[in-house]
Amino acid sequence: MSDCSHLTLINLHEIRGRTLRDILSSQGRYQSWIAEAMGLSRASVNAWISGSAPMTETHAIRLASLIAIDPDEILAASRASQIEFHAGRLRELGVDESCAVGGGDA
């Protein structure tokens, strides 16, 4: 079985109560710096920072390295965000969330 952990999507807007925008600002960094350092478009980075799009686990770990925070903080903070992101998608699709998380009978 292959390891697909790098494909895990992370919807991360806040780390320990601080937004990514605040963390970057406190370091004198800008979205364009992150985009250039990661070889991505500024639009992609903007979507992560605004919380409107998820990132891969690989990108999250790279971002943590660039902004000098523990990657585990990003991964831990992402868990709650992932749940809310997916729950929102289920609501948009009209799926009963209780069934989607194993609440229904097998």
PDB file of C-alpha atoms in Angstrom:
ATOM      1  CA  MET A   1       0.000   0.000   0.000  1.00  0.00           C
ATOM      2  CA  SER A   2       1.402   3.409  -0.915  1.00  0.00           C
ATOM      3  CA  ASP A   3       1.726   6.296   1.529  1.00  0.00           C
ATOM      4  CA  CYS A   4      -0.600   9.084   0.433  1.00  0.00           C
ATOM      5  CA  SER A   5      -0.160  11.279   3.527  1.00  0.00           C
ATOM      6  CA  HIS A   6       1.251  14.015   1.297  1.00  0.00           C
ATOM      7  CA  LEU A   7      -2.185  14.220  -0.328  1.00  0.00           C
ATOM      8  CA  THR A   8      -4.056  14.902   2.910  1.00  0.00           C
ATOM      9  CA  LEU A   9      -5.810  18.234   2.552  1.00  0.00           C
ATOM     10  CA  ILE A  10      -5.461  20.760   5.324  1.00  0.00           C
ATOM     11  CA  ASN A  11      -7.749  23.712   5.650  1.00  0.00           C
ATOM     12  CA  LEU A  12      -5.812  25.914   7.993  1.00  0.00           C
ATOM     13  CA  HIS A  13      -6.556  29.496   8.839  1.00  0.00           C
ATOM     14  CA  GLU A  14      -5.569  29.670  12.495  1.00  0.00           C
ATOM     15  CA  ILE A  15      -2.698  28.277  14.574  1.00  0.00           C
ATOM     16  CA  ARG A  16      -3.020  28.485  18.363  1.00  0.00           C
ATOM     17  CA  GLY A  17      -5.480  31.346  18.037  1.00  0.00           C
ATOM     18  CA  ARG A  18      -3.337  33.340  15.635  1.00  0.00           C
ATOM     19  CA  THR A  19      -4.186  33.655  11.988  1.00  0.00           C
ATOM     20  CA  LEU A  20      -1.568  32.899   9.379  1.00  0.00           C
ATOM     21  CA  ARG A  21      -1.888  36.530   8.315  1.00  0.00           C
ATOM     22  CA  ASP A  22      -0.955  37.652  11.869  1.00  0.00           C
ATOM     23  CA  ILE A  23       1.990  35.261  12.025  1.00  0.00           C
ATOM     24  CA  LEU A  24       3.335  36.510   8.697  1.00  0.00           C
ATOM     25  CA  SER A  25       2.796  40.129   9.685  1.00  0.00           C
ATOM     26  CA  SER A  26       4.641  39.663  12.999  1.00  0.00           C
ATOM     27  CA  GLN A  27       7.586  38.278  11.021  1.00  0.00           C
ATOM     28  CA  GLY A  28       7.505  41.053   8.428  1.00  0.00           C
ATOM     29  CA  ARG A  29       6.639  38.508   5.746  1.00  0.00           C
ATOM     30  CA  TYR A  30       4.140  38.732   2.907  1.00  0.00           C
ATOM     31  CA  GLN A  31       2.079  36.267   0.904  1.00  0.00           C
ATOM     32  CA  SER A  32       4.246  36.960  -2.116  1.00  0.00           C
ATOM     33  CA  TRP A  33       7.326  35.847  -0.136  1.00  0.00           C
ATOM     34  CA  ILE A  34       5.655  32.540   0.794  1.00  0.00           C
ATOM     35  CA  ALA A  35       4.484  32.040  -2.805  1.00  0.00           C
ATOM     36  CA  GLU A  36       7.948  32.657  -4.216  1.00  0.00           C
ATOM     37  CA  ALA A  37       9.697  30.504  -1.606  1.00  0.00           C
ATOM     38  CA  MET A  38       7.296  27.617  -2.252  1.00  0.00           C
ATOM     39  CA  GLY A  39       7.141  28.049  -6.026  1.00  0.00           C
ATOM     40  CA  LEU A  40       3.385  28.653  -5.965  1.00  0.00           C
ATOM     41  CA  SER A  41       1.025  31.345  -7.132  1.00  0.00           C
ATOM     42  CA  ARG A  42       0.164  34.192  -4.806  1.00  0.00           C
ATOM     43  CA  ALA A  43      -3.501  33.281  -5.347  1.00  0.00           C
ATOM     44  CA  SER A  44      -2.905  29.797  -3.883  1.00  0.00           C
ATOM     45  CA  VAL A  45      -1.193  31.206  -0.817  1.00  0.00           C
ATOM     46  CA  ASN A  46      -3.914  33.848  -0.431  1.00  0.00           C
ATOM     47  CA  ALA A  47      -6.556  31.097  -0.461  1.00  0.00           C
ATOM     48  CA  TRP A  48      -4.758  29.255   2.348  1.00  0.00           C
ATOM     49  CA  ILE A  49      -4.318  32.381   4.419  1.00  0.00           C
ATOM     50  CA  SER A  50      -7.941  33.417   4.018  1.00  0.00           C
ATOM     51  CA  GLY A  51      -9.051  29.890   4.880  1.00  0.00           C
ATOM     52  CA  SER A  52     -10.966  29.530   1.624  1.00  0.00           C
ATOM     53  CA  ALA A  53      -8.944  26.588   0.289  1.00  0.00           C
ATOM     54  CA  PRO A  54      -7.124  23.634   1.810  1.00  0.00           C
ATOM     55  CA  MET A  55      -3.436  22.839   1.337  1.00  0.00           C
ATOM     56  CA  THR A  56      -1.668  19.501   1.201  1.00  0.00           C
ATOM     57  CA  GLU A  57       0.133  18.153   4.233  1.00  0.00           C
ATOM     58  CA  THR A  58       3.403  18.516   2.327  1.00  0.00           C
ATOM     59  CA  HIS A  59       2.711  22.221   1.739  1.00  0.00           C
ATOM     60  CA  ALA A  60       1.706  22.686   5.392  1.00  0.00           C
ATOM     61  CA  ILE A  61       4.991  21.203   6.603  1.00  0.00           C
ATOM     62  CA  ARG A  62       6.968  23.345   4.135  1.00  0.00           C
ATOM     63  CA  LEU A  63       5.054  26.432   5.264  1.00  0.00           C
ATOM     64  CA  ALA A  64       5.819  25.627   8.908  1.00  0.00           C
ATOM     65  CA  SER A  65       9.499  25.451   8.057  1.00  0.00           C
ATOM     66  CA  LEU A  66       9.391  28.801   6.264  1.00  0.00           C
ATOM     67  CA  ILE A  67       7.631  30.637   9.096  1.00  0.00           C
ATOM     68  CA  ALA A  68       9.652  28.860  11.802  1.00  0.00           C
ATOM     69  CA  ILE A  69       6.887  27.081  13.668  1.00  0.00           C
ATOM     70  CA  ASP A  70       6.633  23.450  14.702  1.00  0.00           C
ATOM     71  CA  PRO A  71       5.024  21.430  11.890  1.00  0.00           C
ATOM     72  CA  ASP A  72       3.055  19.532  14.534  1.00  0.00           C
ATOM     73  CA  GLU A  73       1.311  22.799  15.423  1.00  0.00           C
ATOM     74  CA  ILE A  74       0.041  23.132  11.861  1.00  0.00           C
ATOM     75  CA  LEU A  75      -1.007  19.503  11.686  1.00  0.00           C
ATOM     76  CA  ALA A  76      -2.757  19.605  15.070  1.00  0.00           C
ATOM     77  CA  ALA A  77      -4.512  22.875  14.289  1.00  0.00           C
ATOM     78  CA  SER A  78      -5.631  21.484  10.971  1.00  0.00           C
ATOM     79  CA  ARG A  79      -7.651  18.626  12.439  1.00  0.00           C
ATOM     80  CA  ALA A  80     -10.521  20.798  13.637  1.00  0.00           C
ATOM     81  CA  SER A  81     -10.360  22.843  10.446  1.00  0.00           C
ATOM     82  CA  GLN A  82     -10.531  19.684   8.335  1.00  0.00           C
ATOM     83  CA  ILE A  83     -13.612  18.479  10.163  1.00  0.00           C
ATOM     84  CA  GLU A  84     -15.377  21.796   9.674  1.00  0.00           C
ATOM     85  CA  PHE A  85     -14.297  22.035   6.031  1.00  0.00           C
ATOM     86  CA  HIS A  86     -15.615  18.569   5.205  1.00  0.00           C
ATOM     87  CA  ALA A  87     -18.780  19.048   7.239  1.00  0.00           C
ATOM     88  CA  GLY A  88     -19.444  22.222   5.260  1.00  0.00           C
ATOM     89  CA  ARG A  89     -18.950  20.362   1.982  1.00  0.00           C
ATOM     90  CA  LEU A  90     -21.339  17.630   3.146  1.00  0.00           C
ATOM     91  CA  ARG A  91     -23.943  20.263   4.003  1.00  0.00           C
ATOM     92  CA  GLU A  92     -23.492  21.845   0.555  1.00  0.00           C
ATOM     93  CA  LEU A  93     -24.040  18.447  -1.032  1.00  0.00           C
ATOM     94  CA  GLY A  94     -27.081  17.743   1.141  1.00  0.00           C
ATOM     95  CA  VAL A  95     -25.490  14.724   2.832  1.00  0.00           C
ATOM     96  CA  ASP A  96     -26.653  13.811   6.328  1.00  0.00           C
ATOM     97  CA  GLU A  97     -23.458  14.347   8.375  1.00  0.00           C
ATOM     98  CA  SER A  98     -24.374  11.710  10.948  1.00  0.00           C
ATOM     99  CA  CYS A  99     -24.378   9.061   8.218  1.00  0.00           C
ATOM    100  CA  ALA A 100     -21.110  10.313   6.775  1.00  0.00           C
ATOM    101  CA  VAL A 101     -19.213   9.909  10.052  1.00  0.00           C
ATOM    102  CA  GLY A 102     -20.437   6.418  10.804  1.00  0.00           C
ATOM    103  CA  GLY A 103     -23.607   7.384  12.625  1.00  0.00           C
ATOM    104  CA  GLY A 104     -25.800   5.141  10.466  1.00  0.00           C
ATOM    105  CA  ASP A 105     -26.277   1.397  10.785  1.00  0.00           C
ATOM    106  CA  ALA A 106     -23.920  -0.776   8.759  1.00  0.00           C
TER     107      ALA A 106
END
